[in-house]
Amino acid sequence: MIFAVADDVLDALGQRLRANSQGAVTAYEVAFGDLTLHADASRIIQVLTALRDDAETPFQQLIDLTAIDYPERSKRFDMVYLLLSMTSNRRVRIKAQLGENEAIATVTGVYPCADWYEREVFDMFGVPFDGHPDLRRILTDYGFQGHPLRKDFPMTGYVEVRYDDEQKRVVYEPVKITQFRAFDFLSPWEGAEYILPGDEKADAK
């Protein structure tokens, strides 16, 4: 069972973890009942090892790791690690920023379960992990082009796959119509200037 932790408790934990990191944790923040540590990407193994072996609050389990894409930033990606301390019932999020072609060290030596998580991030975002024992695509096909969770990846992809009855094999062909993502965060409930289908019913008598 997860119990809410007071912000002052998380703040004290963040201060202690940052002070004991020897500069590897550059900052921390508490928001919405969560503690987030900002780490130096080049020292991620040191940070996670210290958290795993912390005497007071050992974070024994890596729950998940993923990436977040901010294509407008020079440091395009946030690598995000989610840890759980089962003995003290605490959770912590670690973020480290990476450039588009920048690699980060694998943490499989600290948390062996990171193996497939890192392969997924490599496949979906194209982030390479130095020292990974088997860094291959895990969700897409081996000949797949691009990384589907990058914000600039077209919705239809770059190639399409079909079975060719004449050649009796699966063939790859370029996509003829490419659609890119268009993010429109305007809510129709907040005074949109356009009329949605069905809105005319509101004025019908």
JSON list of C-alpha atoms in Angstrom, two decimals:
[
{"chain": "A", "resi": 1, "resn": "MET", "atom": "CA", "xyz": [0.00, 0.00, 0.00]},
{"chain": "A", "resi": 2, "resn": "ILE", "atom": "CA", "xyz": [1.26, 3.49, -0.87]},
{"chain": "A", "resi": 3, "resn": "PHE", "atom": "CA", "xyz": [0.90, 6.17, 1.78]},
{"chain": "A", "resi": 4, "resn": "ALA", "atom": "CA", "xyz": [1.19, 9.89, 1.10]},
{"chain": "A", "resi": 5, "resn": "VAL", "atom": "CA", "xyz": [4.47, 11.37, 2.30]},
{"chain": "A", "resi": 6, "resn": "ALA", "atom": "CA", "xyz": [4.56, 14.94, 3.60]},
{"chain": "A", "resi": 7, "resn": "ASP", "atom": "CA", "xyz": [6.44, 17.45, 1.47]},
{"chain": "A", "resi": 8, "resn": "ASP", "atom": "CA", "xyz": [8.75, 18.40, 4.34]},
{"chain": "A", "resi": 9, "resn": "VAL", "atom": "CA", "xyz": [9.82, 14.76, 4.70]},
{"chain": "A", "resi": 10, "resn": "LEU", "atom": "CA", "xyz": [10.56, 14.54, 0.98]},
{"chain": "A", "resi": 11, "resn": "ASP", "atom": "CA", "xyz": [12.37, 17.87, 1.12]},
{"chain": "A", "resi": 12, "resn": "ALA", "atom": "CA", "xyz": [14.63, 16.62, 3.93]},
{"chain": "A", "resi": 13, "resn": "LEU", "atom": "CA", "xyz": [15.30, 13.42, 1.97]},
{"chain": "A", "resi": 14, "resn": "GLY", "atom": "CA", "xyz": [16.17, 15.42, -1.14]},
{"chain": "A", "resi": 15, "resn": "GLN", "atom": "CA", "xyz": [18.55, 17.66, 0.79]},
{"chain": "A", "resi": 16, "resn": "ARG", "atom": "CA", "xyz": [20.33, 14.66, 2.30]},
{"chain": "A", "resi": 17, "resn": "LEU", "atom": "CA", "xyz": [20.63, 12.74, -0.96]},
{"chain": "A", "resi": 18, "resn": "ARG", "atom": "CA", "xyz": [21.96, 15.79, -2.78]},
{"chain": "A", "resi": 19, "resn": "ALA", "atom": "CA", "xyz": [24.46, 16.58, -0.02]},
{"chain": "A", "resi": 20, "resn": "ASN", "atom": "CA", "xyz": [25.77, 13.00, -0.02]},
{"chain": "A", "resi": 21, "resn": "SER", "atom": "CA", "xyz": [26.10, 12.76, -3.81]},
{"chain": "A", "resi": 22, "resn": "GLN", "atom": "CA", "xyz": [29.41, 14.66, -4.07]},
{"chain": "A", "resi": 23, "resn": "GLY", "atom": "CA", "xyz": [27.98, 16.86, -6.80]},
{"chain": "A", "resi": 24, "resn": "ALA", "atom": "CA", "xyz": [26.46, 14.07, -8.91]},
{"chain": "A", "resi": 25, "resn": "VAL", "atom": "CA", "xyz": [22.96, 15.27, -7.96]},
{"chain": "A", "resi": 26, "resn": "THR", "atom": "CA", "xyz": [22.79, 18.86, -9.16]},
{"chain": "A", "resi": 27, "resn": "ALA", "atom": "CA", "xyz": [19.34, 19.79, -7.83]},
{"chain": "A", "resi": 28, "resn": "TYR", "atom": "CA", "xyz": [16.11, 18.38, -6.44]},
{"chain": "A", "resi": 29, "resn": "GLU", "atom": "CA", "xyz": [12.47, 19.38, -6.27]},
{"chain": "A", "resi": 30, "resn": "VAL", "atom": "CA", "xyz": [9.32, 18.29, -4.50]},
{"chain": "A", "resi": 31, "resn": "ALA", "atom": "CA", "xyz": [6.05, 18.60, -6.41]},
{"chain": "A", "resi": 32, "resn": "PHE", "atom": "CA", "xyz": [2.69, 16.81, -6.26]},
{"chain": "A", "resi": 33, "resn": "GLY", "atom": "CA", "xyz": [3.93, 14.51, -3.50]},
{"chain": "A", "resi": 34, "resn": "ASP", "atom": "CA", "xyz": [6.95, 13.31, -5.49]},
{"chain": "A", "resi": 35, "resn": "LEU", "atom": "CA", "xyz": [10.69, 13.81, -5.05]},
{"chain": "A", "resi": 36, "resn": "THR", "atom": "CA", "xyz": [12.72, 14.41, -8.21]},
{"chain": "A", "resi": 37, "resn": "LEU", "atom": "CA", "xyz": [16.52, 14.45, -8.30]},
{"chain": "A", "resi": 38, "resn": "HIS", "atom": "CA", "xyz": [18.35, 16.07, -11.22]},
{"chain": "A", "resi": 39, "resn": "ALA", "atom": "CA", "xyz": [21.56, 14.19, -11.94]},
{"chain": "A", "resi": 40, "resn": "ASP", "atom": "CA", "xyz": [24.67, 14.67, -14.03]},
{"chain": "A", "resi": 41, "resn": "ALA", "atom": "CA", "xyz": [24.20, 12.20, -16.93]},
{"chain": "A", "resi": 42, "resn": "SER", "atom": "CA", "xyz": [27.91, 11.33, -16.97]},
{"chain": "A", "resi": 43, "resn": "ARG", "atom": "CA", "xyz": [27.64, 10.15, -13.34]},
{"chain": "A", "resi": 44, "resn": "ILE", "atom": "CA", "xyz": [24.36, 8.25, -13.51]},
{"chain": "A", "resi": 45, "resn": "ILE", "atom": "CA", "xyz": [25.92, 4.97, -12.35]},
{"chain": "A", "resi": 46, "resn": "GLN", "atom": "CA", "xyz": [27.34, 6.72, -9.29]},
{"chain": "A", "resi": 47, "resn": "VAL", "atom": "CA", "xyz": [23.96, 8.28, -8.49]},
{"chain": "A", "resi": 48, "resn": "LEU", "atom": "CA", "xyz": [21.95, 5.07, -8.79]},
{"chain": "A", "resi": 49, "resn": "THR", "atom": "CA", "xyz": [24.54, 3.01, -6.91]},
{"chain": "A", "resi": 50, "resn": "ALA", "atom": "CA", "xyz": [24.50, 5.50, -4.05]},
{"chain": "A", "resi": 51, "resn": "LEU", "atom": "CA", "xyz": [20.69, 5.42, -3.93]},
{"chain": "A", "resi": 52, "resn": "ARG", "atom": "CA", "xyz": [20.60, 1.62, -4.01]},
{"chain": "A", "resi": 53, "resn": "ASP", "atom": "CA", "xyz": [23.15, 1.36, -1.17]},
{"chain": "A", "resi": 54, "resn": "ASP", "atom": "CA", "xyz": [21.94, 4.32, 0.92]},
{"chain": "A", "resi": 55, "resn": "ALA", "atom": "CA", "xyz": [22.11, 3.37, 4.60]},
{"chain": "A", "resi": 56, "resn": "GLU", "atom": "CA", "xyz": [18.93, 5.17, 5.69]},
{"chain": "A", "resi": 57, "resn": "THR", "atom": "CA", "xyz": [16.71, 4.82, 2.61]},
{"chain": "A", "resi": 58, "resn": "PRO", "atom": "CA", "xyz": [17.98, 2.10, 0.29]},
{"chain": "A", "resi": 59, "resn": "PHE", "atom": "CA", "xyz": [16.21, 2.15, -3.06]},
{"chain": "A", "resi": 60, "resn": "GLN", "atom": "CA", "xyz": [16.41, -1.56, -3.83]},
{"chain": "A", "resi": 61, "resn": "GLN", "atom": "CA", "xyz": [14.17, -1.63, -6.90]},
{"chain": "A", "resi": 62, "resn": "LEU", "atom": "CA", "xyz": [14.22, 0.05, -10.29]},
{"chain": "A", "resi": 63, "resn": "ILE", "atom": "CA", "xyz": [10.53, 0.32, -11.19]},
{"chain": "A", "resi": 64, "resn": "ASP", "atom": "CA", "xyz": [10.97, 1.78, -14.64]},
{"chain": "A", "resi": 65, "resn": "LEU", "atom": "CA", "xyz": [13.12, 3.94, -16.84]},
{"chain": "A", "resi": 66, "resn": "THR", "atom": "CA", "xyz": [12.14, 5.92, -19.91]},
{"chain": "A", "resi": 67, "resn": "ALA", "atom": "CA", "xyz": [12.92, 9.04, -21.90]},
{"chain": "A", "resi": 68, "resn": "ILE", "atom": "CA", "xyz": [11.06, 12.26, -22.64]},
{"chain": "A", "resi": 69, "resn": "ASP", "atom": "CA", "xyz": [11.64, 14.12, -25.90]},
{"chain": "A", "resi": 70, "resn": "TYR", "atom": "CA", "xyz": [11.97, 17.92, -25.99]},
{"chain": "A", "resi": 71, "resn": "PRO", "atom": "CA", "xyz": [13.08, 18.52, -29.61]},
{"chain": "A", "resi": 72, "resn": "GLU", "atom": "CA", "xyz": [13.33, 22.28, -29.13]},
{"chain": "A", "resi": 73, "resn": "ARG", "atom": "CA", "xyz": [16.05, 21.93, -26.46]},
{"chain": "A", "resi": 74, "resn": "SER", "atom": "CA", "xyz": [19.78, 21.55, -27.10]},
{"chain": "A", "resi": 75, "resn": "LYS", "atom": "CA", "xyz": [19.73, 18.75, -24.51]},
{"chain": "A", "resi": 76, "resn": "ARG", "atom": "CA", "xyz": [16.86, 17.03, -26.27]},
{"chain": "A", "resi": 77, "resn": "PHE", "atom": "CA", "xyz": [16.12, 14.10, -23.97]},
{"chain": "A", "resi": 78, "resn": "ASP", "atom": "CA", "xyz": [15.36, 13.62, -20.30]},
{"chain": "A", "resi": 79, "resn": "MET", "atom": "CA", "xyz": [16.34, 10.16, -19.14]},
{"chain": "A", "resi": 80, "resn": "VAL", "atom": "CA", "xyz": [14.01, 9.30, -16.26]},
{"chain": "A", "resi": 81, "resn": "TYR", "atom": "CA", "xyz": [14.60, 6.57, -13.66]},
{"chain": "A", "resi": 82, "resn": "LEU", "atom": "CA", "xyz": [11.95, 5.58, -11.09]},
{"chain": "A", "resi": 83, "resn": "LEU", "atom": "CA", "xyz": [13.20, 3.90, -7.91]},
{"chain": "A", "resi": 84, "resn": "LEU", "atom": "CA", "xyz": [11.42, 2.32, -4.94]},
{"chain": "A", "resi": 85, "resn": "SER", "atom": "CA", "xyz": [12.65, 1.78, -1.41]},
{"chain": "A", "resi": 86, "resn": "MET", "atom": "CA", "xyz": [10.66, -1.18, -0.13]},
{"chain": "A", "resi": 87, "resn": "THR", "atom": "CA", "xyz": [11.97, -0.93, 3.43]},
{"chain": "A", "resi": 88, "resn": "SER", "atom": "CA", "xyz": [11.05, 2.73, 3.92]},
{"chain": "A", "resi": 89, "resn": "ASN", "atom": "CA", "xyz": [8.18, 3.00, 1.41]},
{"chain": "A", "resi": 90, "resn": "ARG", "atom": "CA", "xyz": [9.75, 5.89, -0.49]},
{"chain": "A", "resi": 91, "resn": "ARG", "atom": "CA", "xyz": [9.90, 6.59, -4.19]},
{"chain": "A", "resi": 92, "resn": "VAL", "atom": "CA", "xyz": [12.25, 8.86, -6.09]},
{"chain": "A", "resi": 93, "resn": "ARG", "atom": "CA", "xyz": [12.50, 10.03, -9.67]},
{"chain": "A", "resi": 94, "resn": "ILE", "atom": "CA", "xyz": [15.91, 10.77, -11.21]},
{"chain": "A", "resi": 95, "resn": "LYS", "atom": "CA", "xyz": [16.24, 12.91, -14.34]},
{"chain": "A", "resi": 96, "resn": "ALA", "atom": "CA", "xyz": [19.35, 13.38, -16.49]},
{"chain": "A", "resi": 97, "resn": "GLN", "atom": "CA", "xyz": [19.50, 15.47, -19.67]},
{"chain": "A", "resi": 98, "resn": "LEU", "atom": "CA", "xyz": [21.08, 14.19, -22.90]},
{"chain": "A", "resi": 99, "resn": "GLY", "atom": "CA", "xyz": [21.80, 15.63, -26.32]},
{"chain": "A", "resi": 100, "resn": "GLU", "atom": "CA", "xyz": [20.41, 14.00, -29.45]},
{"chain": "A", "resi": 101, "resn": "ASN", "atom": "CA", "xyz": [23.53, 12.00, -30.30]},
{"chain": "A", "resi": 102, "resn": "GLU", "atom": "CA", "xyz": [24.77, 11.64, -26.73]},
{"chain": "A", "resi": 103, "resn": "ALA", "atom": "CA", "xyz": [25.08, 8.23, -25.08]},
{"chain": "A", "resi": 104, "resn": "ILE", "atom": "CA", "xyz": [24.52, 7.40, -21.43]},
{"chain": "A", "resi": 105, "resn": "ALA", "atom": "CA", "xyz": [26.04, 4.54, -19.46]},
{"chain": "A", "resi": 106, "resn": "THR", "atom": "CA", "xyz": [23.96, 1.42, -18.96]},
{"chain": "A", "resi": 107, "resn": "VAL", "atom": "CA", "xyz": [22.79, 0.82, -15.40]},
{"chain": "A", "resi": 108, "resn": "THR", "atom": "CA", "xyz": [22.36, -2.94, -15.83]},
{"chain": "A", "resi": 109, "resn": "GLY", "atom": "CA", "xyz": [25.30, -3.42, -13.47]},
{"chain": "A", "resi": 110, "resn": "VAL", "atom": "CA", "xyz": [23.36, -1.61, -10.74]},
{"chain": "A", "resi": 111, "resn": "TYR", "atom": "CA", "xyz": [19.86, -2.86, -11.54]},
{"chain": "A", "resi": 112, "resn": "PRO", "atom": "CA", "xyz": [19.91, -5.93, -13.85]},
{"chain": "A", "resi": 113, "resn": "CYS", "atom": "CA", "xyz": [16.23, -5.40, -14.70]},
{"chain": "A", "resi": 114, "resn": "ALA", "atom": "CA", "xyz": [17.25, -2.26, -16.66]},
{"chain": "A", "resi": 115, "resn": "ASP", "atom": "CA", "xyz": [18.29, -4.51, -19.56]},
{"chain": "A", "resi": 116, "resn": "TRP", "atom": "CA", "xyz": [14.98, -4.56, -21.44]},
{"chain": "A", "resi": 117, "resn": "TYR", "atom": "CA", "xyz": [13.96, -1.06, -20.31]},
{"chain": "A", "resi": 118, "resn": "GLU", "atom": "CA", "xyz": [17.09, 0.35, -21.92]},
{"chain": "A", "resi": 119, "resn": "ARG", "atom": "CA", "xyz": [16.50, -1.63, -25.10]},
{"chain": "A", "resi": 120, "resn": "GLU", "atom": "CA", "xyz": [13.00, -0.16, -25.28]},
{"chain": "A", "resi": 121, "resn": "VAL", "atom": "CA", "xyz": [14.31, 3.40, -24.89]},
{"chain": "A", "resi": 122, "resn": "PHE", "atom": "CA", "xyz": [16.96, 2.72, -27.53]},
{"chain": "A", "resi": 123, "resn": "ASP", "atom": "CA", "xyz": [14.29, 1.40, -29.91]},
{"chain": "A", "resi": 124, "resn": "MET", "atom": "CA", "xyz": [11.65, 4.07, -29.32]},
{"chain": "A", "resi": 125, "resn": "PHE", "atom": "CA", "xyz": [13.85, 7.17, -28.79]},
{"chain": "A", "resi": 126, "resn": "GLY", "atom": "CA", "xyz": [17.23, 6.24, -30.26]},
{"chain": "A", "resi": 127, "resn": "VAL", "atom": "CA", "xyz": [19.17, 6.86, -27.04]},
{"chain": "A", "resi": 128, "resn": "PRO", "atom": "CA", "xyz": [22.32, 4.65, -27.01]},
{"chain": "A", "resi": 129, "resn": "PHE", "atom": "CA", "xyz": [23.51, 3.01, -23.78]},
{"chain": "A", "resi": 130, "resn": "ASP", "atom": "CA", "xyz": [27.26, 2.53, -23.41]},
{"chain": "A", "resi": 131, "resn": "GLY", "atom": "CA", "xyz": [28.19, -0.92, -22.11]},
{"chain": "A", "resi": 132, "resn": "HIS", "atom": "CA", "xyz": [24.78, -2.51, -22.61]},
{"chain": "A", "resi": 133, "resn": "PRO", "atom": "CA", "xyz": [25.20, -6.29, -23.05]},
{"chain": "A", "resi": 134, "resn": "ASP", "atom": "CA", "xyz": [22.71, -6.66, -25.93]},
{"chain": "A", "resi": 135, "resn": "LEU", "atom": "CA", "xyz": [21.51, -3.33, -27.33]},
{"chain": "A", "resi": 136, "resn": "ARG", "atom": "CA", "xyz": [19.06, -4.30, -30.09]},
{"chain": "A", "resi": 137, "resn": "ARG", "atom": "CA", "xyz": [15.59, -3.25, -31.09]},
{"chain": "A", "resi": 138, "resn": "ILE", "atom": "CA", "xyz": [12.94, -4.85, -28.91]},
{"chain": "A", "resi": 139, "resn": "LEU", "atom": "CA", "xyz": [9.53, -3.64, -30.15]},
{"chain": "A", "resi": 140, "resn": "THR", "atom": "CA", "xyz": [10.04, -2.76, -33.81]},
{"chain": "A", "resi": 141, "resn": "ASP", "atom": "CA", "xyz": [11.41, -4.90, -36.63]},
{"chain": "A", "resi": 142, "resn": "TYR", "atom": "CA", "xyz": [15.20, -5.17, -37.06]},
{"chain": "A", "resi": 143, "resn": "GLY", "atom": "CA", "xyz": [15.05, -3.26, -40.35]},
{"chain": "A", "resi": 144, "resn": "PHE", "atom": "CA", "xyz": [12.79, -0.52, -38.96]},
{"chain": "A", "resi": 145, "resn": "GLN", "atom": "CA", "xyz": [13.83, 3.08, -39.67]},
{"chain": "A", "resi": 146, "resn": "GLY", "atom": "CA", "xyz": [13.59, 5.88, -37.13]},
{"chain": "A", "resi": 147, "resn": "HIS", "atom": "CA", "xyz": [12.37, 6.03, -33.55]},
{"chain": "A", "resi": 148, "resn": "PRO", "atom": "CA", "xyz": [8.56, 6.19, -33.12]},
{"chain": "A", "resi": 149, "resn": "LEU", "atom": "CA", "xyz": [8.36, 8.09, -29.82]},
{"chain": "A", "resi": 150, "resn": "ARG", "atom": "CA", "xyz": [10.41, 11.04, -31.01]},
{"chain": "A", "resi": 151, "resn": "LYS", "atom": "CA", "xyz": [8.16, 14.06, -31.47]},
{"chain": "A", "resi": 152, "resn": "ASP", "atom": "CA", "xyz": [9.35, 14.62, -35.04]},
{"chain": "A", "resi": 153, "resn": "PHE", "atom": "CA", "xyz": [8.65, 11.04, -36.16]},
{"chain": "A", "resi": 154, "resn": "PRO", "atom": "CA", "xyz": [5.83, 10.99, -38.77]},
{"chain": "A", "resi": 155, "resn": "MET", "atom": "CA", "xyz": [2.62, 9.27, -37.73]},
{"chain": "A", "resi": 156, "resn": "THR", "atom": "CA", "xyz": [2.76, 6.94, -40.72]},
{"chain": "A", "resi": 157, "resn": "GLY", "atom": "CA", "xyz": [6.47, 6.16, -40.41]},
{"chain": "A", "resi": 158, "resn": "TYR", "atom": "CA", "xyz": [9.01, 6.11, -43.22]},
{"chain": "A", "resi": 159, "resn": "VAL", "atom": "CA", "xyz": [8.37, 2.63, -44.64]},
{"chain": "A", "resi": 160, "resn": "GLU", "atom": "CA", "xyz": [5.40, 0.31, -44.89]},
{"chain": "A", "resi": 161, "resn": "VAL", "atom": "CA", "xyz": [5.41, -3.47, -44.87]},
{"chain": "A", "resi": 162, "resn": "ARG", "atom": "CA", "xyz": [3.27, -5.79, -46.95]},
{"chain": "A", "resi": 163, "resn": "TYR", "atom": "CA", "xyz": [3.34, -9.31, -48.31]},
{"chain": "A", "resi": 164, "resn": "ASP", "atom": "CA", "xyz": [4.03, -9.44, -52.03]},
{"chain": "A", "resi": 165, "resn": "ASP", "atom": "CA", "xyz": [2.21, -12.39, -53.59]},
{"chain": "A", "resi": 166, "resn": "GLU", "atom": "CA", "xyz": [4.36, -12.34, -56.72]},
{"chain": "A", "resi": 167, "resn": "GLN", "atom": "CA", "xyz": [7.67, -12.31, -54.85]},
{"chain": "A", "resi": 168, "resn": "LYS", "atom": "CA", "xyz": [6.28, -14.60, -52.14]},
{"chain": "A", "resi": 169, "resn": "ARG", "atom": "CA", "xyz": [7.90, -12.57, -49.38]},
{"chain": "A", "resi": 170, "resn": "VAL", "atom": "CA", "xyz": [7.45, -9.54, -47.15]},
{"chain": "A", "resi": 171, "resn": "VAL", "atom": "CA", "xyz": [8.59, -6.31, -48.83]},
{"chain": "A", "resi": 172, "resn": "TYR", "atom": "CA", "xyz": [9.39, -2.87, -47.46]},
{"chain": "A", "resi": 173, "resn": "GLU", "atom": "CA", "xyz": [8.27, 0.20, -49.41]},
{"chain": "A", "resi": 174, "resn": "PRO", "atom": "CA", "xyz": [8.53, 3.94, -48.74]},
{"chain": "A", "resi": 175, "resn": "VAL", "atom": "CA", "xyz": [5.34, 5.48, -47.37]},
{"chain": "A", "resi": 176, "resn": "LYS", "atom": "CA", "xyz": [3.68, 7.46, -50.14]},
{"chain": "A", "resi": 177, "resn": "ILE", "atom": "CA", "xyz": [1.75, 9.86, -47.90]},
{"chain": "A", "resi": 178, "resn": "THR", "atom": "CA", "xyz": [3.57, 11.07, -44.80]},
{"chain": "A", "resi": 179, "resn": "GLN", "atom": "CA", "xyz": [1.58, 12.64, -41.98]},
{"chain": "A", "resi": 180, "resn": "PHE", "atom": "CA", "xyz": [3.34, 14.49, -39.18]},
{"chain": "A", "resi": 181, "resn": "ARG", "atom": "CA", "xyz": [1.99, 15.07, -35.73]},
{"chain": "A", "resi": 182, "resn": "ALA", "atom": "CA", "xyz": [0.05, 18.28, -35.20]},
{"chain": "A", "resi": 183, "resn": "PHE", "atom": "CA", "xyz": [-0.42, 19.18, -31.55]},
{"chain": "A", "resi": 184, "resn": "ASP", "atom": "CA", "xyz": [-3.53, 21.29, -30.91]},
{"chain": "A", "resi": 185, "resn": "PHE", "atom": "CA", "xyz": [-4.02, 21.63, -27.18]},
{"chain": "A", "resi": 186, "resn": "LEU", "atom": "CA", "xyz": [-6.94, 24.05, -27.46]},
{"chain": "A", "resi": 187, "resn": "SER", "atom": "CA", "xyz": [-9.96, 22.66, -25.67]},
{"chain": "A", "resi": 188, "resn": "PRO", "atom": "CA", "xyz": [-13.37, 23.18, -27.31]},
{"chain": "A", "resi": 189, "resn": "TRP", "atom": "CA", "xyz": [-14.71, 23.91, -23.82]},
{"chain": "A", "resi": 190, "resn": "GLU", "atom": "CA", "xyz": [-12.45, 26.97, -23.53]},
{"chain": "A", "resi": 191, "resn": "GLY", "atom": "CA", "xyz": [-13.96, 29.14, -26.22]},
{"chain": "A", "resi": 192, "resn": "ALA", "atom": "CA", "xyz": [-12.67, 27.72, -29.48]},
{"chain": "A", "resi": 193, "resn": "GLU", "atom": "CA", "xyz": [-13.41, 29.99, -32.45]},
{"chain": "A", "resi": 194, "resn": "TYR", "atom": "CA", "xyz": [-14.43, 27.10, -34.69]},
{"chain": "A", "resi": 195, "resn": "ILE", "atom": "CA", "xyz": [-17.70, 25.13, -34.41]},
{"chain": "A", "resi": 196, "resn": "LEU", "atom": "CA", "xyz": [-17.50, 21.42, -33.80]},
{"chain": "A", "resi": 197, "resn": "PRO", "atom": "CA", "xyz": [-20.03, 19.05, -35.39]},
{"chain": "A", "resi": 198, "resn": "GLY", "atom": "CA", "xyz": [-23.00, 18.81, -33.08]},
{"chain": "A", "resi": 199, "resn": "ASP", "atom": "CA", "xyz": [-22.56, 22.26, -31.49]},
{"chain": "A", "resi": 200, "resn": "GLU", "atom": "CA", "xyz": [-25.52, 23.56, -33.48]},
{"chain": "A", "resi": 201, "resn": "LYS", "atom": "CA", "xyz": [-27.80, 21.33, -31.40]},
{"chain": "A", "resi": 202, "resn": "ALA", "atom": "CA", "xyz": [-27.16, 23.48, -28.34]},
{"chain": "A", "resi": 203, "resn": "ASP", "atom": "CA", "xyz": [-29.06, 26.39, -29.95]},
{"chain": "A", "resi": 204, "resn": "ALA", "atom": "CA", "xyz": [-31.83, 24.28, -31.46]},
{"chain": "A", "resi": 205, "resn": "LYS", "atom": "CA", "xyz": [-35.28, 24.93, -30.01]}
]
